[in-house]
PDB file of C-alpha atoms and ligand atoms in Angstrom:
ATOM      1  CA  UNK A   2     134.816  89.359 288.470  1.00  0.00           C
ATOM      2  CA  UNK A   3     136.348  89.126 284.503  1.00  0.00           C
ATOM      3  CA  UNK A   4     136.792  85.617 283.123  1.00  0.00           C
ATOM      4  CA  UNK A   5     140.176  85.887 280.863  1.00  0.00           C
ATOM      5  CA  UNK A   6     138.907  82.749 278.865  1.00  0.00           C
ATOM      6  CA  UNK A   7     135.611  84.565 277.875  1.00  0.00           C
ATOM      7  CA  UNK A   8     134.898  87.869 275.969  1.00  0.00           C
ATOM      8  CA  UNK A   9     133.318  90.398 277.752  1.00  0.00           C
ATOM      9  CA  UNK A  10     131.897  92.826 275.389  1.00  0.00           C
ATOM     10  CA  UNK A  11     129.673  96.577 275.529  1.00  0.00           C
ATOM     11  CA  UNK A  12     129.400  99.625 273.731  1.00  0.00           C
ATOM     12  CA  UNK A  13     130.657 102.423 275.130  1.00  0.00           C
ATOM     13  CA  UNK A  14     128.737 105.682 274.573  1.00  0.00           C
ATOM     14  CA  UNK A  15     131.974 108.026 273.509  1.00  0.00           C
ATOM     15  CA  UNK A  16     133.565 110.349 270.205  1.00  0.00           C
ATOM     16  CA  UNK A  17     133.283 110.645 267.723  1.00  0.00           C
ATOM     17  CA  UNK A  18     131.567 107.530 267.496  1.00  0.00           C
ATOM     18  CA  UNK A  19     130.286 104.975 270.104  1.00  0.00           C
ATOM     19  CA  UNK A  20     133.097 102.190 270.574  1.00  0.00           C
ATOM     20  CA  UNK A  21     132.951  98.280 271.278  1.00  0.00           C
ATOM     21  CA  UNK A  22     135.020  97.161 274.245  1.00  0.00           C
ATOM     22  CA  UNK A  23     135.788  93.754 275.559  1.00  0.00           C
ATOM     23  CA  UNK A  24     136.106  94.451 279.075  1.00  0.00           C
ATOM     24  CA  UNK A  25     139.044  91.205 279.666  1.00  0.00           C
ATOM     25  CA  UNK A  26     141.410  93.262 277.278  1.00  0.00           C
ATOM     26  CA  UNK A  27     140.854  96.087 278.244  1.00  0.00           C
ATOM     27  CA  UNK A  28     143.561  98.473 281.083  1.00  0.00           C
ATOM     28  CA  UNK A  29     142.226 101.316 283.152  1.00  0.00           C
ATOM     29  CA  UNK A  30     145.540 103.542 282.647  1.00  0.00           C
ATOM     30  CA  UNK A  31     146.178 106.050 285.206  1.00  0.00           C
ATOM     31  CA  UNK A  32     148.748 109.018 284.000  1.00  0.00           C
ATOM     32  CA  UNK A  33     150.767 110.694 286.948  1.00  0.00           C
ATOM     33  CA  UNK A  34     148.813 111.313 289.245  1.00  0.00           C
ATOM     34  CA  UNK A  35     151.286 112.306 291.931  1.00  0.00           C
ATOM     35  CA  UNK A  36     152.182 114.551 294.561  1.00  0.00           C
ATOM     36  CA  UNK A  37     154.650 116.347 292.136  1.00  0.00           C
ATOM     37  CA  UNK A  38     151.803 117.347 289.889  1.00  0.00           C
ATOM     38  CA  UNK A  39     148.749 117.724 292.528  1.00  0.00           C
ATOM     39  CA  UNK A  40     149.637 119.547 295.981  1.00  0.00           C
ATOM     40  CA  UNK A  41     151.826 123.222 296.187  1.00  0.00           C
ATOM     41  CA  UNK A  42     155.229 122.835 296.386  1.00  0.00           C
ATOM     42  CA  UNK A  43     155.917 120.372 293.369  1.00  0.00           C
ATOM     43  CA  UNK A  44     156.787 120.395 289.989  1.00  0.00           C
ATOM     44  CA  UNK A  45     153.746 121.153 288.807  1.00  0.00           C
ATOM     45  CA  UNK A  46     153.487 124.584 290.871  1.00  0.00           C
ATOM     46  CA  UNK A  47     157.271 125.140 290.602  1.00  0.00           C
ATOM     47  CA  UNK A  48     156.623 125.794 286.690  1.00  0.00           C
ATOM     48  CA  UNK A  49     154.526 128.664 287.098  1.00  0.00           C
ATOM     49  CA  UNK A  50     151.087 126.377 287.387  1.00  0.00           C
ATOM     50  CA  UNK A  51     147.974 126.262 289.401  1.00  0.00           C
ATOM     51  CA  UNK A  52     147.618 123.261 291.126  1.00  0.00           C
ATOM     52  CA  UNK A  53     144.387 123.352 292.259  1.00  0.00           C
ATOM     53  CA  UNK A  54     143.069 123.496 288.751  1.00  0.00           C
ATOM     54  CA  UNK A  55     143.743 119.517 288.407  1.00  0.00           C
ATOM     55  CA  UNK A  56     142.093 118.448 291.245  1.00  0.00           C
ATOM     56  CA  UNK A  57     138.560 118.016 289.539  1.00  0.00           C
ATOM     57  CA  UNK A  58     139.760 114.633 287.902  1.00  0.00           C
ATOM     58  CA  UNK A  59     140.253 112.456 291.018  1.00  0.00           C
ATOM     59  CA  UNK A  60     137.654 112.117 292.148  1.00  0.00           C
ATOM     60  CA  UNK A  61     136.076 110.616 288.657  1.00  0.00           C
ATOM     61  CA  UNK A  62     139.630 108.496 288.186  1.00  0.00           C
ATOM     62  CA  UNK A  63     138.154 107.654 292.189  1.00  0.00           C
ATOM     63  CA  UNK A  64     135.069 105.505 290.591  1.00  0.00           C
ATOM     64  CA  UNK A  65     136.333 103.824 287.665  1.00  0.00           C
ATOM     65  CA  UNK A  66     139.630 102.580 289.632  1.00  0.00           C
ATOM     66  CA  UNK A  67     136.331 101.601 292.849  1.00  0.00           C
ATOM     67  CA  UNK A  68     135.232  99.206 289.725  1.00  0.00           C
ATOM     68  CA  UNK A  69     138.374  98.084 288.127  1.00  0.00           C
ATOM     69  CA  UNK A  70     138.964  96.735 291.096  1.00  0.00           C
ATOM     70  CA  UNK A  71     135.695  95.266 291.979  1.00  0.00           C
ATOM     71  CA  UNK A  72     135.775  93.605 288.052  1.00  0.00           C
ATOM     72  CA  UNK A  73     139.234  92.876 287.723  1.00  0.00           C
ATOM     73  CA  UNK A  74     140.548  95.035 285.268  1.00  0.00           C
ATOM     74  CA  UNK A  75     144.019  95.161 284.445  1.00  0.00           C
ATOM     75  CA  UNK A  76     144.940  98.841 285.922  1.00  0.00           C
ATOM     76  CA  UNK A  77     148.457 100.595 285.914  1.00  0.00           C
ATOM     77  CA  UNK A  78     148.950 103.309 287.367  1.00  0.00           C
ATOM     78  CA  UNK A  79     152.411 105.507 285.914  1.00  0.00           C
ATOM     79  CA  UNK A  80     154.981 107.973 287.307  1.00  0.00           C
ATOM     80  CA  UNK A  81     157.023 110.358 285.954  1.00  0.00           C
ATOM     81  CA  UNK A  82     160.859 111.070 287.330  1.00  0.00           C
ATOM     82  CA  UNK A  83     163.640 110.860 286.784  1.00  0.00           C
ATOM     83  CA  UNK A  84     166.430 108.258 288.750  1.00  0.00           C
ATOM     84  CA  UNK A  85     168.705 110.317 291.653  1.00  0.00           C
ATOM     85  CA  UNK A  86     171.809 110.873 289.847  1.00  0.00           C
ATOM     86  CA  UNK A  87     170.162 112.472 287.066  1.00  0.00           C
ATOM     87  CA  UNK A  88     171.079 110.211 284.606  1.00  0.00           C
ATOM     88  CA  UNK A  89     167.868 109.697 282.990  1.00  0.00           C
ATOM     89  CA  UNK A  90     167.235 113.188 282.994  1.00  0.00           C
ATOM     90  CA  UNK A  91     168.405 115.506 279.512  1.00  0.00           C
ATOM     91  CA  UNK A  92     169.811 118.738 280.788  1.00  0.00           C
ATOM     92  CA  UNK A  93     167.284 119.886 277.241  1.00  0.00           C
ATOM     93  CA  UNK A  94     164.749 118.541 279.843  1.00  0.00           C
ATOM     94  CA  UNK A  95     166.126 119.888 283.271  1.00  0.00           C
ATOM     95  CA  UNK A  96     167.543 123.166 281.907  1.00  0.00           C
ATOM     96  CA  UNK A  97     163.910 124.263 280.307  1.00  0.00           C
ATOM     97  CA  UNK A  98     161.766 127.014 281.247  1.00  0.00           C
ATOM     98  CA  UNK A  99     162.576 129.254 284.348  1.00  0.00           C
ATOM     99  CA  UNK A 100     161.098 127.725 287.741  1.00  0.00           C
ATOM    100  CA  UNK A 101     162.319 128.495 290.483  1.00  0.00           C
ATOM    101  CA  UNK A 102     162.540 124.910 291.732  1.00  0.00           C
ATOM    102  CA  UNK A 103     164.325 122.570 289.242  1.00  0.00           C
ATOM    103  CA  UNK A 104     164.456 118.752 289.029  1.00  0.00           C
ATOM    104  CA  UNK A 105     166.509 117.408 291.229  1.00  0.00           C
ATOM    105  CA  UNK A 106     166.078 120.098 293.552  1.00  0.00           C
ATOM    106  CA  UNK A 107     165.116 119.951 296.970  1.00  0.00           C
ATOM    107  CA  UNK A 108     161.178 121.253 297.458  1.00  0.00           C
ATOM    108  CA  UNK A 109     158.693 121.081 300.296  1.00  0.00           C
ATOM    109  CA  UNK A 110     158.035 117.699 299.272  1.00  0.00           C
ATOM    110  CA  UNK A 111     162.030 116.461 298.552  1.00  0.00           C
ATOM    111  CA  UNK A 112     163.835 116.211 295.540  1.00  0.00           C
ATOM    112  CA  UNK A 113     161.247 117.819 292.487  1.00  0.00           C
ATOM    113  CA  UNK A 114     160.254 114.882 290.274  1.00  0.00           C
ATOM    114  CA  UNK A 115     163.119 112.174 291.458  1.00  0.00           C
ATOM    115  CA  UNK A 116     161.779 108.246 292.261  1.00  0.00           C
ATOM    116  CA  UNK A 117     161.413 107.710 296.027  1.00  0.00           C
ATOM    117  CA  UNK A 118     161.166 111.132 296.979  1.00  0.00           C
ATOM    118  CA  UNK A 119     156.974 112.006 299.054  1.00  0.00           C
ATOM    119  CA  UNK A 120     156.616 114.424 296.186  1.00  0.00           C
ATOM    120  CA  UNK A 121     157.014 112.106 293.058  1.00  0.00           C
ATOM    121  CA  UNK A 122     154.195 109.767 295.416  1.00  0.00           C
ATOM    122  CA  UNK A 123     151.103 109.036 294.006  1.00  0.00           C
ATOM    123  CA  UNK A 124     147.905 110.820 295.842  1.00  0.00           C
ATOM    124  CA  UNK A 125     146.739 109.037 298.580  1.00  0.00           C
ATOM    125  CA  UNK A 126     143.111 109.112 297.277  1.00  0.00           C
ATOM    126  CA  UNK A 127     144.297 107.283 294.559  1.00  0.00           C
ATOM    127  CA  UNK A 128     146.993 105.353 295.571  1.00  0.00           C
ATOM    128  CA  UNK A 129     148.176 102.093 294.049  1.00  0.00           C
ATOM    129  CA  UNK A 130     147.282  98.722 295.509  1.00  0.00           C
ATOM    130  CA  UNK A 131     150.105  96.377 295.823  1.00  0.00           C
ATOM    131  CA  UNK A 132     148.905  94.230 293.014  1.00  0.00           C
ATOM    132  CA  UNK A 133     148.747  96.703 290.542  1.00  0.00           C
ATOM    133  CA  UNK A 134     150.818  97.952 288.330  1.00  0.00           C
ATOM    134  CA  UNK A 135     152.708 100.764 288.328  1.00  0.00           C
ATOM    135  CA  UNK A 136     155.239 102.603 285.359  1.00  0.00           C
ATOM    136  CA  UNK A 137     157.637 104.675 286.622  1.00  0.00           C
ATOM    137  CA  UNK A 138     158.581 106.286 282.918  1.00  0.00           C
ATOM    138  CA  UNK A 139     161.423 109.226 282.709  1.00  0.00           C
ATOM    139  CA  UNK A 140     159.681 110.838 280.561  1.00  0.00           C
ATOM    140  CA  UNK A 141     156.284 112.281 278.659  1.00  0.00           C
ATOM    141  CA  UNK A 142     155.002 109.326 277.265  1.00  0.00           C
ATOM    142  CA  UNK A 143     154.227 105.749 278.939  1.00  0.00           C
ATOM    143  CA  UNK A 144     155.825 103.571 276.955  1.00  0.00           C
ATOM    144  CA  UNK A 145     159.764 105.338 276.220  1.00  0.00           C
ATOM    145  CA  UNK A 146     162.014 103.747 277.958  1.00  0.00           C
ATOM    146  CA  UNK A 147     159.517 101.415 280.154  1.00  0.00           C
ATOM    147  CA  UNK A 148     157.916  98.231 280.405  1.00  0.00           C
ATOM    148  CA  UNK A 149     154.927  99.249 279.115  1.00  0.00           C
ATOM    149  CA  UNK A 150     154.698  97.124 276.402  1.00  0.00           C
ATOM    150  CA  UNK A 151     155.578  94.322 278.120  1.00  0.00           C
ATOM    151  CA  UNK A 152     153.040  94.191 280.554  1.00  0.00           C
ATOM    152  CA  UNK A 153     150.112  94.954 278.365  1.00  0.00           C
ATOM    153  CA  UNK A 154     150.951  92.536 276.405  1.00  0.00           C
ATOM    154  CA  UNK A 155     151.701  89.782 278.220  1.00  0.00           C
ATOM    155  CA  UNK A 156     147.786  90.116 280.037  1.00  0.00           C
ATOM    156  CA  UNK A 157     146.610  90.869 275.868  1.00  0.00           C
ATOM    157  CA  UNK A 158     145.151  94.039 276.545  1.00  0.00           C
ATOM    158  CA  UNK A 159     144.384  96.126 273.128  1.00  0.00           C
ATOM    159  CA  UNK A 160     142.086  98.816 274.726  1.00  0.00           C
ATOM    160  CA  UNK A 161     143.357 101.215 277.046  1.00  0.00           C
ATOM    161  CA  UNK A 162     140.692 103.485 278.938  1.00  0.00           C
ATOM    162  CA  UNK A 163     143.195 106.925 279.771  1.00  0.00           C
ATOM    163  CA  UNK A 164     143.116 109.788 282.269  1.00  0.00           C
ATOM    164  CA  UNK A 165     145.274 111.882 284.775  1.00  0.00           C
ATOM    165  CA  UNK A 166     147.356 114.411 284.161  1.00  0.00           C
ATOM    166  CA  UNK A 167     148.032 116.160 282.233  1.00  0.00           C
ATOM    167  CA  UNK A 168     146.011 116.160 279.089  1.00  0.00           C
ATOM    168  CA  UNK A 169     147.904 117.597 276.487  1.00  0.00           C
ATOM    169  CA  UNK A 170     151.092 116.756 277.922  1.00  0.00           C
ATOM    170  CA  UNK A 171     151.595 113.209 279.322  1.00  0.00           C
ATOM    171  CA  UNK A 172     147.968 111.748 278.420  1.00  0.00           C
ATOM    172  CA  UNK A 173     147.691 113.264 274.912  1.00  0.00           C
ATOM    173  CA  UNK A 174     151.918 111.648 274.218  1.00  0.00           C
ATOM    174  CA  UNK A 175     150.853 108.149 275.837  1.00  0.00           C
ATOM    175  CA  UNK A 176     147.623 107.810 273.638  1.00  0.00           C
ATOM    176  CA  UNK A 177     149.446 108.751 270.254  1.00  0.00           C
ATOM    177  CA  UNK A 178     152.712 106.275 271.857  1.00  0.00           C
ATOM    178  CA  UNK A 179     149.609 103.729 272.037  1.00  0.00           C
ATOM    179  CA  UNK A 180     148.008 105.076 268.588  1.00  0.00           C
ATOM    180  CA  UNK A 181     151.162 103.815 267.300  1.00  0.00           C
ATOM    181  CA  UNK A 182     151.232 100.496 268.807  1.00  0.00           C
ATOM    182  CA  UNK A 183     148.105  99.354 268.021  1.00  0.00           C
ATOM    183  CA  UNK A 184     145.673  99.728 271.071  1.00  0.00           C
ATOM    184  CA  UNK A 185     142.522 101.590 271.366  1.00  0.00           C
ATOM    185  CA  UNK A 186     142.895 104.331 273.485  1.00  0.00           C
ATOM    186  CA  UNK A 187     139.334 105.391 275.081  1.00  0.00           C
ATOM    187  CA  UNK A 188     140.386 108.698 276.981  1.00  0.00           C
ATOM    188  CA  UNK A 189     138.182 109.894 280.319  1.00  0.00           C
ATOM    189  CA  UNK A 190     137.291 113.253 279.751  1.00  0.00           C
ATOM    190  CA  UNK A 191     136.113 114.408 283.134  1.00  0.00           C
ATOM    191  CA  UNK A 192     139.186 111.900 284.772  1.00  0.00           C
ATOM    192  CA  UNK A 193     141.868 114.063 282.799  1.00  0.00           C
ATOM    193  CA  UNK A 194     142.792 117.761 283.670  1.00  0.00           C
ATOM    194  CA  UNK A 195     145.105 120.627 282.704  1.00  0.00           C
ATOM    195  CA  UNK A 196     147.112 123.920 284.434  1.00  0.00           C
ATOM    196  CA  UNK A 197     145.376 125.081 281.355  1.00  0.00           C
ATOM    197  CA  UNK A 198     140.961 124.758 280.869  1.00  0.00           C
ATOM    198  CA  UNK A 199     141.625 125.898 277.279  1.00  0.00           C
ATOM    199  CA  UNK A 200     144.661 122.933 276.740  1.00  0.00           C
ATOM    200  CA  UNK A 201     143.009 120.185 277.608  1.00  0.00           C
ATOM    201  CA  UNK A 202     139.503 121.160 275.818  1.00  0.00           C
ATOM    202  CA  UNK A 203     142.343 121.410 272.547  1.00  0.00           C
ATOM    203  CA  UNK A 204     143.805 118.140 273.777  1.00  0.00           C
ATOM    204  CA  UNK A 205     140.739 115.730 273.871  1.00  0.00           C
ATOM    205  CA  UNK A 206     139.548 117.334 269.841  1.00  0.00           C
ATOM    206  CA  UNK A 207     142.578 116.125 268.509  1.00  0.00           C
ATOM    207  CA  UNK A 208     142.336 113.240 270.117  1.00  0.00           C
ATOM    208  CA  UNK A 209     139.038 112.644 268.808  1.00  0.00           C
ATOM    209  CA  UNK A 210     138.855 114.825 265.600  1.00  0.00           C
ATOM    210  CA  UNK A 211     139.464 113.796 261.823  1.00  0.00           C
ATOM    211  CA  UNK A 212     136.990 110.306 263.353  1.00  0.00           C
ATOM    212  CA  UNK A 213     139.031 109.669 266.006  1.00  0.00           C
ATOM    213  CA  UNK A 214     142.743 110.463 264.355  1.00  0.00           C
ATOM    214  CA  UNK A 215     143.891 108.830 267.617  1.00  0.00           C
ATOM    215  CA  UNK A 216     141.063 107.122 269.376  1.00  0.00           C
ATOM    216  CA  UNK A 217     137.768 108.208 271.782  1.00  0.00           C
ATOM    217  CA  UNK A 218     136.372 109.854 273.951  1.00  0.00           C
ATOM    218  CA  UNK A 219     133.753 109.428 276.728  1.00  0.00           C
ATOM    219  CA  UNK A 220     133.480 110.188 280.511  1.00  0.00           C
ATOM    220  CA  UNK A 221     133.504 108.307 283.343  1.00  0.00           C
ATOM    221  CA  UNK A 222     130.127 108.209 283.475  1.00  0.00           C
ATOM    222  CA  UNK A 223     129.650 106.452 280.535  1.00  0.00           C
ATOM    223  CA  UNK A 224     131.966 104.134 281.524  1.00  0.00           C
ATOM    224  CA  UNK A 225     130.733 103.216 284.259  1.00  0.00           C
ATOM    225  CA  UNK A 226     127.186 102.960 283.018  1.00  0.00           C
ATOM    226  CA  UNK A 227     128.426 100.745 280.322  1.00  0.00           C
ATOM    227  CA  UNK A 228     130.115  98.557 282.438  1.00  0.00           C
ATOM    228  CA  UNK A 229     126.433  98.550 284.703  1.00  0.00           C
ATOM    229  CA  UNK A 230     124.568  97.098 281.601  1.00  0.00           C
ATOM    230  CA  UNK A 231     123.861  93.895 280.214  1.00  0.00           C
ATOM    231  CA  UNK A 232     127.233  92.669 278.714  1.00  0.00           C
ATOM    232  CA  UNK A 233     127.427  89.935 275.936  1.00  0.00           C
ATOM    233  CA  UNK A 234     129.623  86.979 277.188  1.00  0.00           C
ATOM    234  CA  UNK A 235     130.620  85.495 274.225  1.00  0.00           C
TER     235      UNK A 235
HETATM  236  C1  LIG B   7     154.134 117.483 282.300  1.00  0.00           C
HETATM  237  C2  LIG B   7     152.630 115.419 282.738  1.00  0.00           C
HETATM  238  N1  LIG B   7     153.056 118.275 282.448  1.00  0.00           N
HETATM  239  N2  LIG B   7     152.462 114.164 283.660  1.00  0.00           N
HETATM  240  N3  LIG B   7     153.836 116.082 283.215  1.00  0.00           N
HETATM  241  O1  LIG B   7     155.006 117.979 282.452  1.00  0.00           O
HETATM  242  O2  LIG B   7     151.581 115.591 282.381  1.00  0.00           O
END
């Protein structure tokens, strides 16, 4: 179990280079693992996507979630969605594309991408504990119009392990926002997924290119290995 008064440092094998992390200043951030993106009948499918493509991310995230819970690491879940009156949903977002059902319309899992509806909820396999932080966000980035900065500051967080869906949209946007705010972001390749495999690959490449311009990329096994390896207690 982590002791917040004592640094617990490990080196994680990552690209473009290994990264040293103090687990006591690290949070696991799980982006938008919601039924609306992951299951048939939700927002993702109304945009013409094959939602089953995202299923590969579930088990790696579950493994990291189990690790984080066991060691007492801060866990943050995010959910993309809007208020029932759509006052936080800009027309430019609602009208975009040609979906068969738009944001706010009734669908098989309730109103599409609306807070409180069944489709907006996080999938059962990764369901948050009452003690975990859940950030409701109206945008793609988890910092825009949310309390995330305040939460991370309160817990003394400097490093983010970022996973979830989709790699090139909400994961990338959040990582870029976090990078500008001074956080070290380590993105978990097998804990992210996209409806477009080529966007997943490029989304990860964009993060780690140019010496890690937005952060590092590793996989769930490398995190578990680093956690299980002897850590230096400082
Ligand atoms: C999308 C997301 N793809 N969570 N949202 O619209 O990536």
